Tab-separated table of C-alpha atoms in Angstrom:
chain	number	residue	atom	x	y	z
N	1	MET	CA	37.135	15.566	-25.431
N	2	LYS	CA	38.454	15.768	-21.484
N	3	ALA	CA	37.206	19.516	-21.354
N	4	PHE	CA	33.699	18.462	-23.573
N	5	ILE	CA	32.807	15.505	-21.000
N	6	ALA	CA	33.507	17.619	-17.757
N	7	THR	CA	31.177	20.185	-18.883
N	8	THR	CA	28.328	17.527	-20.069
N	9	ALA	CA	28.729	16.079	-16.549
N	10	LEU	CA	28.504	19.710	-15.406
N	11	VAL	CA	25.330	20.198	-17.044
N	12	LEU	CA	23.732	16.926	-16.062
N	13	ALA	CA	24.680	17.455	-12.752
N	14	SER	CA	23.065	20.709	-13.045
N	15	LEU	CA	19.681	19.253	-13.699
N	16	ILE	CA	19.171	17.020	-10.892
N	17	PRO	CA	17.889	18.609	-7.711
N	18	GLN	CA	20.192	18.537	-5.281
N	19	LEU	CA	19.821	18.318	-2.132
N	20	ALA	CA	21.951	20.122	0.656
N	21	SER	CA	20.044	18.177	3.802
N	22	ALA	CA	21.109	14.879	2.404
N	23	SER	CA	24.717	14.803	3.123
N	24	PHE	CA	25.126	12.554	5.979
N	25	ILE	CA	27.664	10.957	8.151
N	26	LEU	CA	27.647	7.230	7.922
N	27	LYS	CA	28.168	5.392	11.235
N	28	ASN	CA	29.004	1.379	11.058
N	29	ILE	CA	28.171	-0.294	14.104
N	30	PRO	CA	29.106	-4.077	14.548
N	31	LEU	CA	27.290	-6.450	16.870
N	32	ASN	CA	28.242	-9.814	17.877
N	33	HIS	CA	24.095	-10.620	16.578
N	34	PRO	CA	21.921	-10.466	12.989
N	35	ALA	CA	19.818	-7.232	13.491
N	36	ASN	CA	16.887	-8.767	12.115
N	37	GLY	CA	14.994	-8.379	15.361
N	38	ASP	CA	13.277	-4.802	16.552
N	39	VAL	CA	14.849	-1.374	16.764
N	40	GLU	CA	13.330	0.711	19.650
N	41	ARG	CA	14.823	4.427	20.793
N	42	PHE	CA	15.125	5.798	24.013
N	43	ASP	CA	16.865	8.659	25.796
N	44	GLN	CA	20.274	8.792	23.865
N	45	PHE	CA	20.506	4.749	22.676
N	46	LEU	CA	18.747	2.341	20.392
N	47	ALA	CA	17.932	-1.065	21.196
N	48	VAL	CA	18.232	-3.973	18.551
N	49	SER	CA	17.359	-7.245	19.234
N	50	GLY	CA	18.157	-10.243	17.294
N	51	HIS	CA	17.732	-14.209	17.275
N	52	ALA	CA	18.930	-17.157	15.302
N	53	THR	CA	18.027	-20.884	15.063
N	54	ASN	CA	18.656	-21.161	19.086
N	55	GLU	CA	19.883	-17.927	20.406
N	56	ARG	CA	18.574	-14.384	20.910
N	57	TRP	CA	20.150	-10.846	21.865
N	58	LEU	CA	19.633	-7.499	23.001
N	59	SER	CA	21.845	-4.843	22.410
N	60	LEU	CA	22.229	-0.972	22.899
N	61	ILE	CA	23.922	1.578	20.546
N	62	ASP	CA	24.996	4.535	22.685
N	63	LEU	CA	24.346	7.255	20.521
N	64	HIS	CA	26.909	9.685	21.579
N	65	ASP	CA	29.530	7.357	21.063
N	66	PHE	CA	28.264	5.118	18.742
N	67	SER	CA	29.477	1.858	20.817
N	68	SER	CA	27.322	-1.324	21.070
N	69	ASN	CA	27.122	-3.140	24.414
N	70	ALA	CA	25.003	-6.924	24.555
N	71	ILE	CA	22.195	-7.357	27.694
N	72	THR	CA	22.521	-9.760	29.529
N	73	LEU	CA	18.776	-10.633	29.289
N	74	PRO	CA	16.577	-12.735	31.656
N	75	ASP	CA	16.437	-16.238	30.931
N	76	ASN	CA	12.278	-15.371	31.127
N	77	ALA	CA	11.966	-12.206	28.947
N	78	GLN	CA	9.503	-11.735	26.648
N	79	PHE	CA	9.300	-8.695	25.190
N	80	PHE	CA	10.986	-5.036	25.233
N	81	SER	CA	9.309	-1.874	25.069
N	82	ARG	CA	9.948	2.144	25.748
N	83	LEU	CA	8.721	3.691	28.478
N	84	VAL	CA	7.867	7.533	28.786
N	85	THR	CA	8.442	9.070	32.487
N	86	SER	CA	9.242	12.693	33.542
N	87	GLU	CA	12.985	11.750	34.217
N	88	GLY	CA	13.288	10.821	30.628
N	89	ASP	CA	12.722	7.541	28.858
N	90	ALA	CA	13.701	3.708	29.994
N	91	LEU	CA	13.737	0.608	28.499
N	92	VAL	CA	11.475	-1.858	30.039
N	93	ILE	CA	10.781	-5.836	29.386
N	94	LEU	CA	7.660	-8.049	30.024
N	95	THR	CA	8.352	-11.928	31.651
N	96	ASP	CA	6.570	-14.315	32.220
N	97	LYS	CA	5.284	-13.059	35.437
N	98	ASP	CA	6.688	-9.366	35.545
N	99	ILE	CA	7.718	-5.738	34.497
N	100	ARG	CA	11.043	-5.244	34.845
N	101	ARG	CA	13.021	-1.525	34.035
N	102	TYR	CA	16.993	-1.464	32.966
N	103	ASP	CA	18.940	-0.359	35.148
N	104	ARG	CA	22.037	0.706	32.659
N	105	ALA	CA	24.457	2.079	35.634
N	106	ASN	CA	24.447	-1.719	37.278
N	107	ASN	CA	23.559	-3.452	33.943
N	108	ARG	CA	20.512	-5.555	35.199
N	109	PHE	CA	16.882	-5.498	35.369
N	110	VAL	CA	14.640	-4.442	38.203
N	111	SER	CA	11.354	-5.586	38.986
N	112	LEU	CA	8.660	-2.685	39.037
N	113	LEU	CA	5.368	-5.064	39.371
N	114	GLU	CA	3.858	-8.413	38.935
N	115	THR	CA	1.602	-9.164	36.096
N	116	PRO	CA	0.037	-12.351	34.866
N	117	SER	CA	0.008	-12.610	31.142
N	118	LEU	CA	-0.932	-14.039	27.883
N	119	TYR	CA	2.029	-14.894	27.761
N	120	THR	CA	2.948	-17.409	30.348
N	121	LEU	CA	5.958	-19.503	28.537
N	122	THR	CA	9.015	-17.764	27.281
N	123	ASP	CA	10.275	-18.061	23.515
N	124	GLN	CA	13.468	-18.481	24.094
N	125	THR	CA	14.767	-17.781	20.633
N	126	ARG	CA	13.136	-14.690	19.802
N	127	ILE	CA	13.302	-11.339	22.124
N	128	ARG	CA	10.714	-8.764	19.998
N	129	GLN	CA	9.222	-5.270	20.456
N	130	LEU	CA	5.758	-5.137	21.822
N	131	ASN	CA	3.595	-2.256	22.695
N	132	PHE	CA	2.619	-3.235	26.690
N	133	VAL	CA	3.354	0.354	27.350
N	134	VAL	CA	0.613	2.728	26.349
N	135	ASN	CA	1.138	6.286	26.184
N	136	LEU	CA	-2.159	8.470	27.392
N	137	ASN	CA	-1.259	11.873	26.691
N	138	GLU	CA	2.963	13.787	27.098
N	139	GLN	CA	2.873	13.133	30.733
N	140	GLN	CA	0.860	10.105	31.385
N	141	SER	CA	1.597	6.567	30.284
N	142	VAL	CA	0.358	2.940	31.215
N	143	PHE	CA	1.542	-0.532	31.266
N	144	VAL	CA	-1.501	-2.682	29.463
N	145	VAL	CA	-1.014	-6.660	29.705
N	146	PRO	CA	-3.601	-9.496	28.366
N	147	ASP	CA	-4.072	-12.498	29.762
N	148	PHE	CA	-6.773	-14.857	28.456
N	149	HIS	CA	-9.959	-13.020	29.797
N	150	HIS	CA	-8.872	-9.953	31.146
N	151	VAL	CA	-6.581	-6.980	30.257
N	152	HIS	CA	-4.445	-5.682	32.963
N	153	VAL	CA	-3.712	-1.951	33.390
N	154	TYR	CA	-0.967	-0.444	35.756
N	155	ALA	CA	-1.154	3.601	36.274
N	156	PRO	CA	1.899	4.671	38.066
N	157	ALA	CA	0.455	6.163	41.339
N	158	ALA	CA	2.540	8.116	44.633
N	159	GLU	CA	3.462	4.570	45.568
N	160	GLY	CA	3.908	1.559	43.384
N	161	PHE	CA	0.826	1.114	40.229
N	162	LYS	CA	-2.819	1.074	40.403
N	163	HIS	CA	-4.187	-1.816	39.334
N	164	SER	CA	-7.606	-2.280	36.948
N	165	LYS	CA	-8.288	-5.552	35.397
N	166	LEU	CA	-10.743	-5.044	33.002
N	167	LYS	CA	-12.910	-7.703	31.587
N	168	LEU	CA	-12.083	-8.476	28.305
N	169	PRO	CA	-10.798	-12.112	26.812
N	170	VAL	CA	-8.619	-12.263	24.035
N	171	GLN	CA	-9.180	-13.852	20.281
N	172	VAL	CA	-9.198	-17.651	20.068
N	173	GLN	CA	-8.655	-19.355	16.701
N	174	THR	CA	-8.894	-23.048	17.022
N	175	PHE	CA	-8.830	-23.553	12.599
N	176	GLU	CA	-5.682	-25.494	12.813
N	177	GLU	CA	-4.615	-28.334	14.975
N	178	THR	CA	-2.790	-25.757	17.805
N	179	PRO	CA	-4.824	-23.036	19.179
N	180	ARG	CA	-3.910	-19.168	18.543
N	181	PHE	CA	-4.866	-16.720	21.116
N	182	HIS	CA	-4.372	-13.160	19.447
N	183	PRO	CA	-4.471	-9.898	22.200
N	184	ARG	CA	-6.928	-6.895	20.950
N	185	ARG	CA	-5.504	-4.055	19.721
N	186	VAL	CA	-6.107	-0.654	22.148
N	187	TRP	CA	-6.635	3.242	21.690
N	188	PRO	CA	-6.386	5.104	24.151
N	189	VAL	CA	-9.231	7.938	23.449
N	190	ASP	CA	-11.236	10.429	25.460
N	191	PHE	CA	-14.165	9.039	24.453
N	192	ASN	CA	-16.561	10.316	26.615
N	193	GLN	CA	-14.998	14.173	26.505
N	194	ASP	CA	-14.426	15.011	30.447
N	195	GLY	CA	-10.442	15.643	29.494
N	196	LYS	CA	-9.248	11.730	30.646
N	197	THR	CA	-8.440	9.465	28.505
N	198	ASP	CA	-9.988	5.614	27.957
N	199	LEU	CA	-9.073	2.483	26.644
N	200	VAL	CA	-10.899	1.431	23.585
N	201	PHE	CA	-10.528	-1.745	22.192
N	202	LEU	CA	-12.812	-3.923	19.617
N	203	ARG	CA	-15.197	-7.152	19.793
N	204	ASP	CA	-17.574	-8.565	17.097
N	205	GLY	CA	-18.247	-4.929	16.003
N	206	ARG	CA	-18.029	-3.006	19.096
N	207	LEU	CA	-16.146	-0.871	20.630
N	208	GLN	CA	-15.588	-1.595	23.788
N	209	VAL	CA	-14.553	1.401	25.990
N	210	PHE	CA	-13.412	1.933	29.314
N	211	LEU	CA	-13.686	4.897	31.058
N	212	GLN	CA	-11.147	6.332	32.997
N	213	GLN	CA	-11.733	6.392	36.684
N	214	ALA	CA	-10.387	9.420	39.117
N	215	GLU	CA	-6.992	8.913	40.337
N	216	GLY	CA	-5.537	6.758	36.696
N	217	ALA	CA	-8.117	3.848	37.792
N	218	PHE	CA	-10.303	2.733	34.388
N	219	ALA	CA	-13.720	0.936	34.980
N	220	THR	CA	-13.288	-3.609	34.646
N	221	THR	CA	-16.541	-3.325	32.786
N	222	PRO	CA	-16.816	-1.539	29.447
N	223	GLU	CA	-19.525	0.917	27.356
N	224	ASN	CA	-20.461	-1.403	24.639
N	225	ILE	CA	-20.485	0.899	22.027
N	226	LYS	CA	-22.432	0.067	18.472
N	227	PRO	CA	-20.653	2.121	16.289
N	228	ALA	CA	-22.450	3.824	13.133
N	229	MET	CA	-20.203	1.965	10.598
N	230	HIS	CA	-20.399	-1.337	10.100
N	231	LEU	CA	-17.347	-3.849	11.249
N	232	SER	CA	-16.949	-7.451	10.676
N	233	LEU	CA	-17.597	-9.491	13.466
N	234	ASP	CA	-14.502	-11.546	15.228
N	235	GLN	CA	-14.698	-14.519	12.982
N	236	GLU	CA	-15.417	-12.609	10.104
N	237	SER	CA	-12.393	-11.200	9.991
N	238	ARG	CA	-9.934	-13.522	9.921
N	239	ILE	CA	-9.403	-14.860	6.541
N	240	ARG	CA	-8.751	-18.410	6.355
N	241	GLY	CA	-8.427	-20.970	3.272
N	242	GLY	CA	-10.311	-24.159	3.525
N	243	GLU	CA	-12.712	-24.045	5.150
N	244	GLY	CA	-15.394	-23.584	2.291
N	245	ARG	CA	-15.616	-20.341	2.455
N	246	ASN	CA	-16.743	-18.213	-0.889
N	247	PHE	CA	-14.646	-15.692	-1.700
N	248	ALA	CA	-17.036	-14.317	-4.352
N	249	GLY	CA	-18.093	-11.160	-3.091
N	250	LEU	CA	-17.100	-11.482	0.219
N	251	GLU	CA	-16.816	-7.891	1.859
N	252	ILE	CA	-14.968	-7.268	5.503
N	253	ASN	CA	-14.918	-4.337	7.303
N	254	HIS	CA	-11.693	-3.768	10.007
N	255	LEU	CA	-10.864	-1.459	12.341
N	256	HIS	CA	-8.051	-0.128	11.009
N	257	ASP	CA	-6.862	2.725	13.778
N	258	ILE	CA	-8.084	5.511	15.669
N	259	MET	CA	-6.178	8.536	15.008
N	260	ASP	CA	-6.638	12.344	14.410
N	261	LEU	CA	-5.912	13.017	10.428
N	262	ASP	CA	-7.529	16.398	9.677
N	263	GLY	CA	-5.976	18.208	12.685
N	264	ASP	CA	-8.565	19.102	15.124
N	265	GLY	CA	-7.440	17.389	17.722
N	266	ILE	CA	-10.153	14.954	17.458
N	267	PRO	CA	-9.407	11.447	16.561
N	268	ASP	CA	-11.194	9.837	13.136
N	269	ILE	CA	-11.639	6.091	12.726
N	270	VAL	CA	-10.076	4.471	9.646
N	271	ILE	CA	-12.129	1.262	7.926
N	272	ARG	CA	-10.049	-0.968	5.630
N	273	ARG	CA	-12.794	-2.469	3.694
N	274	GLU	CA	-11.196	-5.744	1.951
N	275	GLU	CA	-13.669	-6.635	-1.273
N	276	PHE	CA	-13.309	-10.051	-2.218
N	277	HIS	CA	-13.562	-11.130	-6.601
N	278	ASP	CA	-11.840	-14.627	-5.346
N	279	ALA	CA	-9.394	-15.973	-3.048
N	280	ILE	CA	-6.654	-14.164	-4.626
N	281	GLU	CA	-7.880	-11.167	-6.168
N	282	VAL	CA	-8.979	-8.271	-3.764
N	283	ASN	CA	-9.537	-4.683	-3.680
N	284	THR	CA	-8.748	-2.667	-0.448
N	285	SER	CA	-10.556	0.839	0.616
N	286	TYR	CA	-9.820	2.855	3.031
N	287	ARG	CA	-12.782	4.628	4.567
N	288	ILE	CA	-12.857	7.393	6.748
N	289	HIS	CA	-15.018	8.431	9.573
N	290	TYR	CA	-13.866	11.860	10.601
N	291	GLY	CA	-15.433	12.524	14.823
N	292	LYS	CA	-17.216	15.205	15.835
N	293	LYS	CA	-18.135	15.970	19.372
N	294	GLY	CA	-21.202	15.344	20.797
N	295	GLU	CA	-23.258	15.745	23.441
N	296	SER	CA	-21.478	13.240	25.950
N	297	THR	CA	-19.353	11.381	23.616
N	298	LEU	CA	-17.895	11.199	20.204
N	299	GLN	CA	-19.522	10.510	17.102
N	300	TYR	CA	-19.107	9.341	13.546
N	301	ASN	CA	-21.072	8.881	10.613
N	302	ALA	CA	-22.646	5.738	9.381
N	303	ASP	CA	-21.278	6.667	5.595
N	304	ALA	CA	-17.141	7.412	5.072
N	305	ASP	CA	-16.927	11.177	4.860
N	306	ALA	CA	-13.434	10.165	2.566
N	307	VAL	CA	-12.475	6.928	0.970
N	308	ILE	CA	-8.883	6.436	-0.697
N	309	SER	CA	-9.318	2.880	-2.986
N	310	THR	CA	-6.068	1.469	-3.351
N	311	LYS	CA	-4.566	-0.793	-5.924
N	312	GLY	CA	-3.606	-4.069	-5.466
N	313	MET	CA	-2.646	-6.087	-2.077
N	314	GLN	CA	-1.310	-3.332	0.457
N	315	PHE	CA	2.044	-4.087	2.493
N	316	GLU	CA	2.047	-1.571	5.962
N	317	PRO	CA	-0.267	1.457	4.930
N	318	VAL	CA	0.991	4.603	6.558
N	319	PHE	CA	-1.031	7.649	7.500
N	320	ALA	CA	1.493	10.422	8.259
N	321	ASP	CA	1.864	14.203	6.631
N	322	ILE	CA	3.647	14.397	3.170
N	323	ASN	CA	3.193	17.803	2.375
N	324	GLY	CA	3.526	19.572	5.780
N	325	ASP	CA	0.381	21.412	5.745
N	326	GLY	CA	-0.943	19.582	9.329
N	327	ARG	CA	-3.189	17.202	7.745
N	328	LYS	CA	-2.405	12.956	7.352
N	329	ASP	CA	-1.915	11.720	4.159
N	330	PHE	CA	-1.840	8.177	3.091
N	331	TYR	CA	0.921	5.839	1.273
N	332	THR	CA	1.279	2.148	0.746
N	333	PRO	CA	3.026	-0.233	-1.506
N	334	GLY	CA	0.856	-2.584	-3.562
N	335	ALA	CA	1.387	-4.955	-5.905
N	336	GLN	CA	-0.609	-6.711	-8.236
N	337	PHE	CA	-0.312	-11.024	-7.007
N	338	GLY	CA	-2.228	-12.639	-9.778
N	339	VAL	CA	-1.289	-16.464	-10.745
N	340	GLY	CA	0.547	-14.941	-13.237
N	341	SER	CA	2.549	-12.332	-11.293
N	342	VAL	CA	3.062	-15.178	-9.011
N	343	ILE	CA	4.739	-17.106	-11.203
N	344	ARG	CA	6.354	-14.623	-13.077
N	345	ALA	CA	8.289	-13.585	-9.628
N	346	LEU	CA	9.046	-16.889	-8.755
N	347	LEU	CA	10.873	-17.132	-12.399
N	348	SER	CA	12.868	-13.863	-12.104
N	349	GLY	CA	13.583	-13.858	-8.612
N	350	ASN	CA	11.980	-10.154	-8.123
N	351	ALA	CA	8.429	-8.426	-8.243
N	352	THR	CA	7.419	-4.840	-8.952
N	353	ILE	CA	5.671	-2.984	-6.057
N	354	GLU	CA	4.509	0.721	-6.970
N	355	MET	CA	4.253	3.022	-4.383
N	356	GLN	CA	1.075	4.876	-3.855
N	357	PHE	CA	0.823	8.230	-2.157
N	358	TYR	CA	-3.025	10.162	-1.615
N	359	LEU	CA	-2.766	13.173	-0.117
N	360	MET	CA	-5.974	14.795	1.749
N	361	ASP	CA	-7.051	18.295	0.625
N	362	GLU	CA	-8.355	21.209	2.588
N	363	ASN	CA	-11.638	19.850	2.400
N	364	ARG	CA	-10.810	16.687	4.185
N	365	ASN	CA	-10.782	14.061	0.787
N	366	PHE	CA	-8.675	12.353	-1.258
N	367	ASN	CA	-8.650	12.173	-4.957
N	368	SER	CA	-9.783	8.600	-6.657
N	369	LYS	CA	-6.103	8.130	-7.996
N	370	PRO	CA	-2.942	8.335	-6.506
N	371	ASP	CA	-1.627	11.686	-6.229
N	372	HIS	CA	2.206	10.084	-6.777
N	373	THR	CA	3.217	6.796	-7.606
N	374	HIS	CA	6.593	5.107	-8.204
N	375	LYS	CA	7.620	1.506	-8.755
N	376	ALA	CA	10.306	-0.233	-7.037
N	377	THR	CA	11.665	-3.992	-6.970
N	378	ALA	CA	11.136	-6.490	-4.046
N	379	GLN	CA	13.162	-9.474	-4.165
N	380	VAL	CA	11.739	-12.612	-4.276
N	381	SER	CA	13.618	-15.826	-2.533
N	382	ILE	CA	12.768	-19.322	-3.389
N	383	SER	CA	15.687	-21.054	-1.278
N	384	ARG	CA	14.798	-18.768	2.217
N	385	ALA	CA	10.849	-18.482	0.973
N	386	SER	CA	10.887	-14.661	1.673
N	387	LEU	CA	9.934	-11.732	-0.141
N	388	ASP	CA	12.317	-8.530	0.591
N	389	MET	CA	10.703	-5.390	0.267
N	390	PRO	CA	12.610	-2.809	-0.783
N	391	LEU	CA	13.190	0.621	1.445
N	392	PHE	CA	10.814	3.146	1.151
N	393	GLY	CA	9.866	5.508	2.636
N	394	ALA	CA	9.390	9.317	3.286
N	395	GLY	CA	11.116	11.811	5.826
N	396	SER	CA	11.938	15.093	6.311
N	397	LEU	CA	16.086	15.696	5.539
N	398	ASP	CA	16.126	18.806	5.733
N	399	GLY	CA	14.038	20.267	8.416
N	400	ASP	CA	11.511	21.503	5.382
N	401	PRO	CA	7.957	20.000	6.676
N	402	HIS	CA	7.545	18.472	3.276
N	403	LYS	CA	8.859	15.087	3.085
N	404	ASN	CA	11.570	13.564	0.996
N	405	LEU	CA	11.037	10.208	-0.711
N	406	ILE	CA	13.440	7.248	0.106
N	407	ILE	CA	14.076	4.515	-1.668
N	408	GLY	CA	16.718	2.149	-1.869
N	409	GLU	CA	17.844	0.833	-5.193
N	410	GLY	CA	19.266	-2.763	-5.127
N	411	LYS	CA	21.840	-3.371	-2.078
N	412	ASP	CA	24.458	-0.447	-3.136
N	413	ARG	CA	22.277	3.015	-4.329
N	414	LEU	CA	19.885	5.050	-2.085
N	415	HIS	CA	17.771	7.311	-4.458
N	416	VAL	CA	16.968	10.399	-2.008
N	417	ILE	CA	13.846	12.347	-4.154
N	418	PRO	CA	13.068	16.080	-3.245
N	419	SER	CA	9.803	17.406	-2.750
N	420	GLY	CA	8.239	19.301	-5.668
N	421	LYS	CA	7.117	23.062	-6.210
N	422	ARG	CA	4.303	21.970	-8.711
N	423	ARG	CA	4.410	18.029	-7.661
N	424	LEU	CA	4.242	16.007	-4.464
N	425	PHE	CA	8.195	14.928	-5.834
N	426	GLU	CA	10.421	15.476	-8.317
N	427	THR	CA	10.816	13.191	-10.872
N	428	GLN	CA	14.515	13.116	-10.524
N	429	GLY	CA	16.687	13.396	-6.801
N	430	THR	CA	20.107	12.543	-6.377
N	431	ARG	CA	21.265	8.845	-6.132
N	432	TYR	CA	23.900	7.863	-3.480
N	433	ALA	CA	26.277	4.672	-3.085
N	434	THR	CA	25.934	3.028	0.267
N	435	ALA	CA	24.625	-0.566	1.337
N	436	LEU	CA	21.657	-1.380	2.032
N	437	PRO	CA	19.763	-4.668	3.779
N	438	ASN	CA	18.400	-7.175	1.785
N	439	ASP	CA	14.913	-6.322	3.927
N	440	GLY	CA	14.041	-2.801	3.799
N	441	SER	CA	10.871	-3.354	5.194
N	442	ARG	CA	13.184	-2.973	8.483
N	443	VAL	CA	14.979	-0.046	7.660
N	444	LYS	CA	13.596	2.745	10.000
N	445	ILE	CA	13.389	6.500	9.104
N	446	MET	CA	13.544	8.942	12.500
N	447	ASP	CA	15.477	11.534	14.520
N	448	ILE	CA	17.585	9.927	16.506
N	449	ASN	CA	19.950	12.788	17.787
N	450	GLY	CA	17.343	15.630	18.220
N	451	ASP	CA	17.960	17.836	15.899
N	452	GLY	CA	15.062	18.233	13.726
N	453	LEU	CA	16.194	16.081	10.858
N	454	ASP	CA	15.043	12.436	10.258
N	455	ASP	CA	18.097	9.935	10.221
N	456	ILE	CA	18.076	6.124	8.683
N	457	ILE	CA	18.685	3.343	10.260
N	458	LEU	CA	20.119	0.640	8.416
N	459	PRO	CA	19.910	-2.917	9.907
N	460	PHE	CA	21.985	-6.033	8.332
N	461	ASP	CA	21.530	-9.719	9.325
N	462	ASN	CA	23.164	-12.597	8.581
N	463	HIS	CA	22.230	-13.087	5.213
N	464	ASP	CA	23.320	-9.539	4.096
N	465	SER	CA	26.746	-9.941	2.583
N	466	GLU	CA	29.794	-10.552	4.534
N	467	GLU	CA	30.980	-6.860	4.673
N	468	THR	CA	27.876	-5.376	6.180
N	469	ARG	CA	26.753	-8.728	8.069
N	470	ASN	CA	25.847	-8.291	11.437
N	471	ARG	CA	25.744	-4.826	11.536
N	472	VAL	CA	24.017	-1.428	12.139
N	473	HIS	CA	24.775	1.220	9.714
N	474	LEU	CA	23.194	4.955	10.961
N	475	LEU	CA	22.829	7.228	7.750
N	476	ILE	CA	23.027	10.885	10.083
N	477	MET	CA	21.684	13.602	8.343
N	478	GLN	CA	23.761	16.849	8.503
N	479	PRO	CA	22.351	20.236	8.875
N	480	ARG	CA	22.919	23.074	5.929
C-alpha cells in the first residue's frame, strides 16, 4: 500500500510543471514597526516605512547582510524617494521647506536645496513615498515640487541646482467642507523631438508642455496643446456623489498614462474611459493612441488605434511585457460590485477577484476578450473597514523574458504558475508553503540583488499573525 501511494505521488508530481527558478531563500527581517507604508529600493538597500496611530518610522534593510536599522527622521520630513545619480542611488526626503539627502555613513540628512511646496504642514503620523524625483533619462534626474500656483523644477548644475518656476496651479476640490488640493502628474517626454526631454502635465483636457531649454532649464510658460483625442475637463473627471449628477450615460476620459507600449521608442497615449450605466455599474476601457513623429512635434490620431475593454471595477492596472516579445501587454484585477455582490461579500467576508490578461499582438492590437483569466479571493473586513487584495503579479523568476504568474492563496501558500507553450500560462503550477501578509497589494515583485531574477518582498504589519507581525520577508530567487 505504501509503495502504491509513493508511486501515485510521483506520477502526480510529474504532472505538475516544476520551476527550477522558484526555489528561493527566505530572509526573515524583524522591524521595530509595522511595514504598512511603502517600500523603495536604492543601491543595496530597501527603505521601508510604517505608521501607527501616533508614530511613524522609516527603516533601512541592508541587502548584503539583511540587517535592519531605523532612521532618525527630521520632525518636518514629509516624503521619501530615490534619486538616481552618476555615483549611484541615494535616499532623499522632502520636508516642509527643503530637500535632503541621506548620509548613511553619518546617519543624518544633509540639505541639498530649499524649496516652497504644496506640503507646508507635516503629517506626524505618516512618512510615505512620493515621486518628487523625475528621471528624464538614464543620466539626468530633476526634482519636481508643486506649490499652489507653480511647479518648481530643480536640475543639477555644475554648482548646485538650476531652478525653473513653471506656471501651473494645482487642482482644488471644495465639494466637502475641507478643501482638497491635488498636484498634477508629470510625464517626461521629448514632445518637440529636439533630443531634450520636456515635462508634460494635463490641465482641463489640454497638454501643458514645458520645453527643456539649454543647460537643463525649462520654459516657465507651457505650450498649451489640445490633443486630437477627447480628454475630460478637470471638474468633469472627478466623480463625486450627492451633487445632483446623473450617472446614467455618463462618459469620462482620463489621461491614464504616456508611455512607449509598442517598443518603437515613441511615447504612446493611453486614455482610460469610464462609461456609467448608473452610480455603481461602470464599464472601463483603455484606448491607446500610438505616437508618431511629426515635423516638429509628436502626433496622435483622434480615434484610438487599439482598445482594451475590461470587465468590472479595476484595481491597479499594469502595462508590462508579459510574454517577452518587446511589446507591453496589459493585466488588471477586476471585480463585479453590484448591490447583490456587495451584500454577499459583507456576509461571507470575501469577494471574488478576476485577474484579466490582454496581450498586444504583432499588429499592435488587443483581443476583445482576455487572453487569460485567473480567479482569486479578496478578504473583506467589516471590523477594520478594509478590502485586503490577494497577492497577484507577474515576474521573471527564472530569467526567462516570459514572466510567471504569482498568486497568493490565503495566508500561507504561494502559487507560482509557469509560462505556457500553447497558452499564456499553464493551467497548473507549483505551490509553496510560506507566510503571506493579509494585504497582498503591498507585496513587491522586483529584482533586489541584480541577478536578473525577480524576487518577492512581503511586508507584514501589526494586523498579521503574531509570528510574522512587523517583519519583512524576502523570497530571494535562486538561479538554476
